[in-house]
Coordinates of C-alpha atoms in Angstrom, one line a residue:
X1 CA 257.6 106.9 -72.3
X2 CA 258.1 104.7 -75.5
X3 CA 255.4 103.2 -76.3
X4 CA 255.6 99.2 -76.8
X5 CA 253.1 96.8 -78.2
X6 CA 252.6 92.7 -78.1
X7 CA 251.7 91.1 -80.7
X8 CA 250.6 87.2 -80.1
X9 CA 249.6 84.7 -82.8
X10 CA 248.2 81.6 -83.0
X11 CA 248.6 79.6 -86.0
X12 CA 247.1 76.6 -85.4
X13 CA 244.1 78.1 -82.9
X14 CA 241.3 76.0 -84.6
X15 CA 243.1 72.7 -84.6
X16 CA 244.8 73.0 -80.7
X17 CA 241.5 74.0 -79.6
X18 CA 239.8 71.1 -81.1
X19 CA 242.4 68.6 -80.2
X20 CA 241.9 69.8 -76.8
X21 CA 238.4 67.9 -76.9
X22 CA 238.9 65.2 -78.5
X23 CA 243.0 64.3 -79.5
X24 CA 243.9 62.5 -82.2
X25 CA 247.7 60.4 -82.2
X26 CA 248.6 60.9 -85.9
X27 CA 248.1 63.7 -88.6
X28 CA 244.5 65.7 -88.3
X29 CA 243.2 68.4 -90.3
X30 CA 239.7 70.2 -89.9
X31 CA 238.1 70.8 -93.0
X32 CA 235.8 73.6 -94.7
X33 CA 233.5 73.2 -97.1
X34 CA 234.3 76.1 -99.8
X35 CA 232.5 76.0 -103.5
X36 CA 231.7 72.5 -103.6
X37 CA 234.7 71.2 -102.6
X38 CA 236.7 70.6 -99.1
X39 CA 239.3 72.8 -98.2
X40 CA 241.9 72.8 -95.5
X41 CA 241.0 75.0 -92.7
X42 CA 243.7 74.0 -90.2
X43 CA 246.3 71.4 -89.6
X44 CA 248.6 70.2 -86.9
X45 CA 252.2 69.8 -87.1
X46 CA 252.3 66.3 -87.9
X47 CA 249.8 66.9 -90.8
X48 CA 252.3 69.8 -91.5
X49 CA 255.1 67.8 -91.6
X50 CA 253.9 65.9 -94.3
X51 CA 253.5 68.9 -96.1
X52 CA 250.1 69.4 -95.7
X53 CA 248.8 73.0 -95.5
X54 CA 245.8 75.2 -95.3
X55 CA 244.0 76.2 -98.3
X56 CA 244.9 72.6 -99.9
X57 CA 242.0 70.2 -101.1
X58 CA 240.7 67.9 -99.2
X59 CA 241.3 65.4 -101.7
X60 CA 245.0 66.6 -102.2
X61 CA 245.6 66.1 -98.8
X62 CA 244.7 62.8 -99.0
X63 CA 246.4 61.4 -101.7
X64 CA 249.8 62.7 -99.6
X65 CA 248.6 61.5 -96.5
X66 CA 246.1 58.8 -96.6
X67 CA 246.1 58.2 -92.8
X68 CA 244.8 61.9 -92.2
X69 CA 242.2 62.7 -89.8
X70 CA 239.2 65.4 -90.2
X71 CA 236.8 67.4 -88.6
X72 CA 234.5 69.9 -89.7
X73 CA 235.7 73.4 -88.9
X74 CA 233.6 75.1 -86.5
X75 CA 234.1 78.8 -86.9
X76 CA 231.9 79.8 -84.2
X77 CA 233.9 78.1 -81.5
X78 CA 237.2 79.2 -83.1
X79 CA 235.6 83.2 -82.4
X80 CA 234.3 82.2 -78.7
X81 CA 237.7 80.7 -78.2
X82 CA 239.8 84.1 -79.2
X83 CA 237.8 85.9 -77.3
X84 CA 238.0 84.1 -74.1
X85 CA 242.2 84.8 -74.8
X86 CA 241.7 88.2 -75.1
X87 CA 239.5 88.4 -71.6
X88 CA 242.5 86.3 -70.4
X89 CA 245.1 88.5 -72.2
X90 CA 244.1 91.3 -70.2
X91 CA 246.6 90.2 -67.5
X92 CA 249.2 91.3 -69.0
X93 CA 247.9 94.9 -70.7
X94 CA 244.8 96.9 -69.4
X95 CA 243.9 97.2 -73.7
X96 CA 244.2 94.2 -75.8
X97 CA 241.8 93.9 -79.1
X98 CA 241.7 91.2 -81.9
X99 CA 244.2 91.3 -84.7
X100 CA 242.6 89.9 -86.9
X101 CA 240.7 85.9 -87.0
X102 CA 244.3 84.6 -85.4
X103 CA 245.4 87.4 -83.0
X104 CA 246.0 89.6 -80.5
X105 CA 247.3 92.7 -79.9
X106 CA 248.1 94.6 -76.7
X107 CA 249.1 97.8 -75.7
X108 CA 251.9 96.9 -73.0
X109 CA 253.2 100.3 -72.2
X110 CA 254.7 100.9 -69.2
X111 CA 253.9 97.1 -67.9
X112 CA 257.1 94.8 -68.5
X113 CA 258.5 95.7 -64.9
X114 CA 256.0 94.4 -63.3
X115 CA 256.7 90.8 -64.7
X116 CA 260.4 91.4 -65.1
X117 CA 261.0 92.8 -68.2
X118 CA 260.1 92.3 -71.5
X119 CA 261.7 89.0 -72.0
X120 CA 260.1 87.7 -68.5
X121 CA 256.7 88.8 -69.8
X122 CA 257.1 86.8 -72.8
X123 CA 258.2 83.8 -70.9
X124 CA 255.5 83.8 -68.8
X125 CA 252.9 83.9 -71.5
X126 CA 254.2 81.2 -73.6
X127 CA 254.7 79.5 -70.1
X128 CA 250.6 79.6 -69.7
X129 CA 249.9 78.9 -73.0
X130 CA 251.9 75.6 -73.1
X131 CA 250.3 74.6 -70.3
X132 CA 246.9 74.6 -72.1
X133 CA 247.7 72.9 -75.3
X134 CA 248.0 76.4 -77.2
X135 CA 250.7 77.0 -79.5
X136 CA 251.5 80.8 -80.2
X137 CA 254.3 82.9 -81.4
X138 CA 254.7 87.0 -79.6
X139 CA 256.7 89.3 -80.4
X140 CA 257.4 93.4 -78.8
X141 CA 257.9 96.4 -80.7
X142 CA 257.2 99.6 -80.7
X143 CA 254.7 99.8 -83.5
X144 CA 252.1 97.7 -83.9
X145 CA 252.6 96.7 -87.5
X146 CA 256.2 96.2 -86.2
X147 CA 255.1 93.8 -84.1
X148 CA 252.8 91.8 -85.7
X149 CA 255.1 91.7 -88.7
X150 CA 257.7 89.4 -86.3
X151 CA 255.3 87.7 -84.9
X152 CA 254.6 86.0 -87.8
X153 CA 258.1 85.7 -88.7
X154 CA 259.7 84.4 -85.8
X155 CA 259.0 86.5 -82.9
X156 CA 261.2 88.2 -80.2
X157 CA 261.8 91.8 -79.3
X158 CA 262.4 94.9 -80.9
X159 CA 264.6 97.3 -78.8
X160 CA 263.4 101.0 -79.1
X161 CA 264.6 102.5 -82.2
X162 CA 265.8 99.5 -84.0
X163 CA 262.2 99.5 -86.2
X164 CA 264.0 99.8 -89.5
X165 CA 266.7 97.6 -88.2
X166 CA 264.6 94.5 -87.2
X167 CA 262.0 94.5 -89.5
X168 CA 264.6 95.3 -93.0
X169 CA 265.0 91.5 -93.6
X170 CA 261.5 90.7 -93.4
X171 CA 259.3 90.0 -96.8
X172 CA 257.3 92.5 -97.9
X173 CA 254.5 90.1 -97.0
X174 CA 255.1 90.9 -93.4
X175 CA 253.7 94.7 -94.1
X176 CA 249.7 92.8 -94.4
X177 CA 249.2 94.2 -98.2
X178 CA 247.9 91.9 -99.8
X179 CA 248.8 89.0 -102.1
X180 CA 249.0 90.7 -105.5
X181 CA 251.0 93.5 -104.4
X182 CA 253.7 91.1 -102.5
X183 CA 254.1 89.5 -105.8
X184 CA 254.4 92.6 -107.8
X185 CA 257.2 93.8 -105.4
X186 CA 259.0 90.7 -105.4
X187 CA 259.3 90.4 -109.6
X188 CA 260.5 93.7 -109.8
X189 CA 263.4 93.0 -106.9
X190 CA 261.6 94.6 -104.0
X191 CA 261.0 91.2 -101.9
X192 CA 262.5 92.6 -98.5
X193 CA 261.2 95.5 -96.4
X194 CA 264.3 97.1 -96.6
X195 CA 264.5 97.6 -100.2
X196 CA 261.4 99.6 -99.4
X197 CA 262.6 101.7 -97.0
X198 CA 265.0 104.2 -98.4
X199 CA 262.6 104.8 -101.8
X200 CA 260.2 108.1 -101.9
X201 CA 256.8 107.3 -101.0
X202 CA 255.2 109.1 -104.0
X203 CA 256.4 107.0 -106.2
X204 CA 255.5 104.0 -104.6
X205 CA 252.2 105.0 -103.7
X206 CA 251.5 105.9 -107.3
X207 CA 253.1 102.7 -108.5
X208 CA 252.0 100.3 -106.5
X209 CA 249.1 102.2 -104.5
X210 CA 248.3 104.1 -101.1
X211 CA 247.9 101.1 -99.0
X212 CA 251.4 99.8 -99.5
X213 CA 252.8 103.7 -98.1
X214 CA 250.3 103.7 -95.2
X215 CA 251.6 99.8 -93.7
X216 CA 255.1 100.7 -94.5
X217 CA 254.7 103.9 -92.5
X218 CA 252.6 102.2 -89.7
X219 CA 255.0 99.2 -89.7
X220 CA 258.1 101.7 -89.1
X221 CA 256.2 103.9 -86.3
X222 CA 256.0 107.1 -88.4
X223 CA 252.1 106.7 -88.9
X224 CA 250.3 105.8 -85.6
X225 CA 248.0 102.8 -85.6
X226 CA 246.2 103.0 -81.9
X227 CA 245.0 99.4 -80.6
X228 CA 241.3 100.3 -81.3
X229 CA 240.0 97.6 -78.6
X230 CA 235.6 97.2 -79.0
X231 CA 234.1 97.3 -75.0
X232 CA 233.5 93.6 -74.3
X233 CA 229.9 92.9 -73.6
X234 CA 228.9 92.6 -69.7
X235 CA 229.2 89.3 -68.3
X236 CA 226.6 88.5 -66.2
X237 CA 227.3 86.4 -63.4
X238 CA 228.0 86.0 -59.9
X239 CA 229.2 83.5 -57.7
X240 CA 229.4 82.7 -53.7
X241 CA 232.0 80.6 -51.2
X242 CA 230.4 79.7 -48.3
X243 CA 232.2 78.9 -45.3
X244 CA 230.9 75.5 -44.0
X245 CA 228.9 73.4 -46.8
X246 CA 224.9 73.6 -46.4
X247 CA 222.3 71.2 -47.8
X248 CA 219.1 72.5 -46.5
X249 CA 216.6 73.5 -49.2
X250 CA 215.9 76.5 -47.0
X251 CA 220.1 77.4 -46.8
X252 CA 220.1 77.1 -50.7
X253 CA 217.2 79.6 -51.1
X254 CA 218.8 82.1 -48.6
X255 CA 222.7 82.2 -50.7
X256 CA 220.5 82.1 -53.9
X257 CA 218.1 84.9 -53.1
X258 CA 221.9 87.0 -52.6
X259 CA 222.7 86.1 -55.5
X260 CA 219.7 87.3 -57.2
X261 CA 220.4 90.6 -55.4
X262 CA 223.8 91.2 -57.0
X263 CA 222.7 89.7 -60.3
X264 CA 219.8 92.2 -60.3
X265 CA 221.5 95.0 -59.7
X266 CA 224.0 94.4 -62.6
X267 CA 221.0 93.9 -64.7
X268 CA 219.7 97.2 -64.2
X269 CA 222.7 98.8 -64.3
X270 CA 223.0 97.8 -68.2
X271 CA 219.4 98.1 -68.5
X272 CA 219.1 94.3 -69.7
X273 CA 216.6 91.4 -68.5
X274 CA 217.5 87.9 -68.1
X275 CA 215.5 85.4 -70.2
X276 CA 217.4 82.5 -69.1
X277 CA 219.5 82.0 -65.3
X278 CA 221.6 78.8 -64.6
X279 CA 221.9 78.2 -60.9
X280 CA 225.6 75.7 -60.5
X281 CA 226.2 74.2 -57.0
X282 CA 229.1 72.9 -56.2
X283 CA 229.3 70.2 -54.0
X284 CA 232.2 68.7 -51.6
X285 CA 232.9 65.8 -53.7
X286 CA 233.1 68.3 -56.7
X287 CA 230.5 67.2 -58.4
X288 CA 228.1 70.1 -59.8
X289 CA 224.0 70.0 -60.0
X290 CA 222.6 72.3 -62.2
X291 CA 219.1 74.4 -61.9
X292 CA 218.5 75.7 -65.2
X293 CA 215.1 78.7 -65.2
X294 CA 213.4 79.8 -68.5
X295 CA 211.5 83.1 -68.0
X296 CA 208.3 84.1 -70.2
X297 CA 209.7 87.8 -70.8
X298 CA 212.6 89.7 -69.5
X299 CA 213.2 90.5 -66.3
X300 CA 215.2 91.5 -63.4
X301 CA 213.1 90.9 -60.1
X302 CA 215.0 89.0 -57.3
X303 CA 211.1 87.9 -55.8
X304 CA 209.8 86.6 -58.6
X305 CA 213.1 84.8 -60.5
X306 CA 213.2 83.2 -56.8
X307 CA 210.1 81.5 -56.7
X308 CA 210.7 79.8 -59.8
X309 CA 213.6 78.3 -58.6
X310 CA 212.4 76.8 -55.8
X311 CA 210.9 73.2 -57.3
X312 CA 214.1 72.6 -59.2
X313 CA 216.3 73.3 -55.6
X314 CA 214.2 71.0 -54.0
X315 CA 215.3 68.4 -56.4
X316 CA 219.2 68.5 -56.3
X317 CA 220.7 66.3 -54.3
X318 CA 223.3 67.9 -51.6
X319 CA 225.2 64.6 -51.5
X320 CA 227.8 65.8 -48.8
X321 CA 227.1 69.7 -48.5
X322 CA 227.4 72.6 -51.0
X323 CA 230.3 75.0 -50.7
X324 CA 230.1 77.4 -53.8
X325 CA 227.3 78.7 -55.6
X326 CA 227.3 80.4 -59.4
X327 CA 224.3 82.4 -60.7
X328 CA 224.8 83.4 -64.4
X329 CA 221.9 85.2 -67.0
X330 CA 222.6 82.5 -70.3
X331 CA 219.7 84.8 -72.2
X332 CA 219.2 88.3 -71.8
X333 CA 217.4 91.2 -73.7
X334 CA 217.4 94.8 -73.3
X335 CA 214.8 96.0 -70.9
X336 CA 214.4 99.7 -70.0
X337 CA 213.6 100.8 -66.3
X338 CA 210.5 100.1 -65.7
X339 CA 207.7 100.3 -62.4
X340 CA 207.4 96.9 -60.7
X341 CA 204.2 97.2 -59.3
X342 CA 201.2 98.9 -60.0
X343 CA 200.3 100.3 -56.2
X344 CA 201.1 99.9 -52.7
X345 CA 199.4 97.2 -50.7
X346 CA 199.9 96.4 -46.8
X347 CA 202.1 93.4 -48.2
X348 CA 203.8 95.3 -50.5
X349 CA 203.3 96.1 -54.2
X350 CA 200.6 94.7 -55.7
X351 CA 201.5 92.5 -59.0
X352 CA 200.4 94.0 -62.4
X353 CA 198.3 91.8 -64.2
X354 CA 201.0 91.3 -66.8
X355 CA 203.6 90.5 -65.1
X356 CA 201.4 87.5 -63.4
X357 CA 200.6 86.2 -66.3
X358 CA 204.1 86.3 -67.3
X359 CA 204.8 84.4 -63.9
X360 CA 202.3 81.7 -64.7
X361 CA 203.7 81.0 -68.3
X362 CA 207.4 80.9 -66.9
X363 CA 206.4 78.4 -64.4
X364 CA 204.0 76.3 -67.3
X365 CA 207.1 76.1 -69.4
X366 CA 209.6 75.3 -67.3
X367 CA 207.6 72.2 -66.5
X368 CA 206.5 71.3 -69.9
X369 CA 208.5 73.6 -72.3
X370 CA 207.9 76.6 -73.7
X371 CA 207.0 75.5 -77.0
X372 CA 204.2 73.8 -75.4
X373 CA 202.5 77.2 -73.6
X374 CA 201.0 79.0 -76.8
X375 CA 198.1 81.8 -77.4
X376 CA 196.1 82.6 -80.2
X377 CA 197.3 85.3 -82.6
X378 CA 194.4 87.2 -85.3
X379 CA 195.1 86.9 -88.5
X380 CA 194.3 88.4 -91.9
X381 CA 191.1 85.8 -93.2
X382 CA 187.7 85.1 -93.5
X383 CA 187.9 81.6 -93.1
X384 CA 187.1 80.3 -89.8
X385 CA 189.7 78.0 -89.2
X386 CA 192.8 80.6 -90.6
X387 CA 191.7 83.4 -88.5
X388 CA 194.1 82.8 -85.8
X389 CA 197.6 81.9 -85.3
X390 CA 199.4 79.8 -82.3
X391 CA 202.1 80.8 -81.6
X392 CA 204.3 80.4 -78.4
X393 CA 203.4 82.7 -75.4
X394 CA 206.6 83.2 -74.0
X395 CA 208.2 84.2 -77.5
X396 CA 204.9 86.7 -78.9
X397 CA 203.0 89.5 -77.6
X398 CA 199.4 89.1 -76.8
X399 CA 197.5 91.5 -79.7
X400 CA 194.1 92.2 -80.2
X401 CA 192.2 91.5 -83.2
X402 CA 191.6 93.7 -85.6
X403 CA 188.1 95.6 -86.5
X404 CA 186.1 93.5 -88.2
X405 CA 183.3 94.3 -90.8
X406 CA 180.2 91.8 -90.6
X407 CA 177.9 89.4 -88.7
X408 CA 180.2 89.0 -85.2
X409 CA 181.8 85.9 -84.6
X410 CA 181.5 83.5 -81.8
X411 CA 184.8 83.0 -79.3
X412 CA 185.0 79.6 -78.9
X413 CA 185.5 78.1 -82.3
X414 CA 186.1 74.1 -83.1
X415 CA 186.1 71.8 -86.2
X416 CA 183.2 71.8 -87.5
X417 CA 180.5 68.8 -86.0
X418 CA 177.6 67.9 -88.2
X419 CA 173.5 68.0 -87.1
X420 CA 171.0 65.3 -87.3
X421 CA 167.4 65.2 -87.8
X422 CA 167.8 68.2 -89.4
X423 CA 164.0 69.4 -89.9
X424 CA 162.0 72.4 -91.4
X425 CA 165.0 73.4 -93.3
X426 CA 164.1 75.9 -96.3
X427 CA 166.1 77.3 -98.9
X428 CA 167.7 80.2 -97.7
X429 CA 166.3 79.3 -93.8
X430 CA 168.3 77.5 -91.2
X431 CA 166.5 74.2 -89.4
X432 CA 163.8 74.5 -86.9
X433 CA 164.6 71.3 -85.2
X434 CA 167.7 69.8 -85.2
X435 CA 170.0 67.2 -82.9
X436 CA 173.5 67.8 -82.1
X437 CA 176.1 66.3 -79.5
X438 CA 172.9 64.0 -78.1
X439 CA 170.7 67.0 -77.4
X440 CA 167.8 68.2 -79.1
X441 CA 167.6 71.8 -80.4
X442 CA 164.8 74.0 -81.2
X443 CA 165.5 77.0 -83.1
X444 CA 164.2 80.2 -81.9
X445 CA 165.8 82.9 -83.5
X446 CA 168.0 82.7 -86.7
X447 CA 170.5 85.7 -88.1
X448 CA 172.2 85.2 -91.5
X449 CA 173.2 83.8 -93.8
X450 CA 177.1 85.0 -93.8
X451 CA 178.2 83.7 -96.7
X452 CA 182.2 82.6 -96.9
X453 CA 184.1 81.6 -100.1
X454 CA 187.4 79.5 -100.5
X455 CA 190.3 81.3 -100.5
X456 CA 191.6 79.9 -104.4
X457 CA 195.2 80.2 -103.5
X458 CA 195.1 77.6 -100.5
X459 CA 194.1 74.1 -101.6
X460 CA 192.2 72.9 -98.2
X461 CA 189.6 69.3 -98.7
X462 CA 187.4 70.9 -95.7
X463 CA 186.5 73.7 -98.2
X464 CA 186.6 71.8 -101.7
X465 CA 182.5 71.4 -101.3
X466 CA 182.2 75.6 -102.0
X467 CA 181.2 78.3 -100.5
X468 CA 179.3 78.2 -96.8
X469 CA 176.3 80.3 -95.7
X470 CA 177.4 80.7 -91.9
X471 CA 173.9 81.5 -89.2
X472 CA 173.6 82.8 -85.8
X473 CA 171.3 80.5 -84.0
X474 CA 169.9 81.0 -80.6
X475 CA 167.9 78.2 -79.5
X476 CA 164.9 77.7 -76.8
X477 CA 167.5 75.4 -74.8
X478 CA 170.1 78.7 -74.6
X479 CA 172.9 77.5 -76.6
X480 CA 173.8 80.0 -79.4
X481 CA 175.5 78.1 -81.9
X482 CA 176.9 78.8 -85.4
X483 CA 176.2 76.8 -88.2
X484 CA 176.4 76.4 -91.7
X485 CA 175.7 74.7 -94.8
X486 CA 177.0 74.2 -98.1
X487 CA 173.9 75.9 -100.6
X488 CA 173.8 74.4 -104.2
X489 CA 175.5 77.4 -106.3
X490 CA 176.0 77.5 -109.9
X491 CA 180.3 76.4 -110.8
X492 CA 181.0 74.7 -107.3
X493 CA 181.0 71.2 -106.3
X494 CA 177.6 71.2 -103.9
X495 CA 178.2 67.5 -102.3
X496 CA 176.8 67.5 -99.1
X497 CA 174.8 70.0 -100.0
X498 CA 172.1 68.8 -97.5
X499 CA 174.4 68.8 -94.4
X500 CA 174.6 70.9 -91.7
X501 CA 177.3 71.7 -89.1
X502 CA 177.8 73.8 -86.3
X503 CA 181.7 75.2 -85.5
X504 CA 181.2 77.7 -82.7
X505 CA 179.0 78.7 -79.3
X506 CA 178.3 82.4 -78.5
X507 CA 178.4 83.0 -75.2

């Protein structure tokens, strides 16, 4: 069997699908910035027909079409929206890839009779794509360089055998060389494919390079060019009908918890973990409530994902009943098998300690966002208050601190809180007595002094006094605090020197 390719374009793909948002009556443009000026990105055929094109300046444009409308070219939404045409492409070819920033191309071999015929195939997909505000242009051949040279010229169908045929009148253009060597061929008389045809190839390759041999060749089917399609990346969702529309919270739980099922197993069947789920429910009067679930790391347990959904189900209101229900994983992350439980219990397994802690910080920020749930972090300093990092707990891995050389250092730490009646201080001793938070302290044992210096590079006013000699104090009340003071030292700024603060508790 011959085989037979479709080519479809889109030439106006970012402006169709932004129009489809938001339309505008008279000409509109989107724009992209380029150097540091605004270029045409894509126009609509109004803004063409006042000869308006892309590449043009911004300011061009407007001095030809002063009523032109703009938008910003978003390039990311252009991608998302060719590749939800090539998912939908796939009815008419089990292999379609991208062809390029504007295109598609699809193997069709052995699929026209099922629509009709060639012709009716085409039909039917301009048909589809009218109805959706797309403009395109297709075209059939039996190469794919064939193809997508009509396709951009017109479109229609090449018969088998008639490659040369059709595609002779074409530009060179049509052969995707690029720019320099289409104007090269056309000053020296070679502006149409056929001229090309019936010359040796080693002269042309030497003249005007290999490329030009290889798309000519590929173009006329006697070089194959396979449609390379990439494996599109696993969608994970699932959905549910239901027979008769529910509204119990309990009903709800029960479709969702099947859901969780299938969505699982797809999970682990890829080896990912979901970060994110959105729960949609559809109700009669088509209105949708949404149930959006944040998860501290990935994961893939029906049980667990379940119980976090439960306060945000018990909010929605049913109205008149829910009939469908759609589970999809926004976030995932790769996540290797793993064990789920660290033993067997009467009720089951038993939790790890991880992965409840994990549940608690999913259901923290779900409540008050997950920016707002952080742990400390260790980090590389001396310095009391740079010794640790916050950071948020659901995006960081709990690590512990490094081995440390020295005096130890007490675990609850705080900005530092001066003493009074401060008495029986000696150089180079810590007070006996001394008053702090409204209690009286007597000091009955004293190790130290640790002494810190100012790290030069960071310009902090809590440490412009100098250097600190840092003490262990364990008192006859049973508080062990830490405390320093600022010692006079020969080069630094001693104000205060005379002060003394505490900014930690031993346990």
């Amino acid at each position: 069997m011959a085989k037979r390719l479709l080519s479809i374009w889109f030439p106006r793909l970012a402006s169709d699908i932004s129009l489809r948002r938001r339309p505008v009556e008279g000409p509109f443009a989107l724009t992209l910035r380029s150097g540091n000026a605004d270029h045409l990105h894509c126009v609509s055929p109004r803004a063409q027909a006042q000869g308006l094109a892309r590449g043009m300046a911004l300011a061009d444009a407007r001095a030809l079409c002063p009523d032109l409308a703009t938008r910003p070219a978003d390039l990311g939404r252009e991608a998302a929206a060719l590749s939800g045409l090539l998912r939908w492409a796939g009815r008419y070819a089990p292999l379609v890839a991208r062809d390029g920033s504007d295109g598609l191309i699809a193997d069709v071999t052995g699929v026209p009779h099922l629509f009709g015929g060639e012709a009716a195939l085409r039909a039917d997909l301009h048909g589809r794509l009218a109805r959706i505000g797309l403009a395109a242009q297709s075209a059939i051949a039996g190469s794919r360089g064939g193809a997508f040279a009509l396709a951009r010229h017109g479109g229609g169908i090449l018969p088998e055998g008639a490659l040369a045929e059709g595609l002779g009148k074409l530009p060179v253009s049509a052969l995707r060389i690029d720019h320099d060597t289409a104007e090269t061929l056309s000053r020296v008389g070679l502006g149409r494919i056929a001229d090309l045809i019936p010359l040796p190839r080693a002269p042309l390759a030497k003249r005007f390079g290999p490329a030009l041999v290889m798309r000519l060749d590929q173009a006329l089917g006697t070089r194959s060019e396979p449609v390379d399609a990439a494996p599109e990346p696993p969608h994970f969702g699932v959905r549910m009908t239901l027979p008769d529309p529910i509204g119990l919270q309990e009903d709800v739980m029960a479709g969702l918890t099947r859901l969780l099922e299938r969505l699982c197993d797809k999970l682990g069947t890829h080896q990912h973990g979901a970060r994110r789920l959105l729960l949609e429910l559809h109700r009669v009067d088509r209105e949708t409530a949404q149930v959006r679930v944040g998860l501290a790391r990935p994961m893939r347990d029906p049980a667990r994902i379940a119980a976090l959904f439960e306060r945000g189900v018990g909010e929605v209101e049913a109205g008149f009943g829910i009939d469908a229900m759609r589970l999809c994983a926004e976030v995932t992350e790769r996540l290797p098998p793993e064990q789920l439980g660290s033993g067997k219990t009467l009720g089951g397994p038993k939790p790890r300690s991880e992965d409840a802690l994990a549940d608690l910080i999913s259901r923290l920020g779900n409540r008050l966002g997950f920016e707002q749930v952080q742990r400390l972090l260790p980090a590389q300093s001396d310095i009391p208050e740079r010794s640790f990092l916050l950071a948020p707990a659901a995006y960081s891995e709990a690590e512990a601190p490094p081995p440390r050389r020295g005096p130890p250092r007490p675990l609850l730490l705080f900005p530092p809180e001066m003493v009074t009646g401060a008495r029986g201080a000696q150089p180079g001793h810590p007070p006996a007595q001394f008053r702090w938070r409204n209690m009286r302290f007597s000091t009955l044992r004293a190790t130290g002094p640790e002494r810190i210096a100012p790290e030069w590079w960071f310009d902090d006013p809590a440490w412009r006094s100098g250097i600190r000699d840092y003490w262990r104090i364990e008192t006859r009340e049973g508080p062990r605090l830490w405390l320093f003071h600022t010692p006079q030292v020969a080069g630094w700024d001693a104000g205060g020197a005379q002060d003394w603060f505490v900014q930690g508790e031993f346990p």
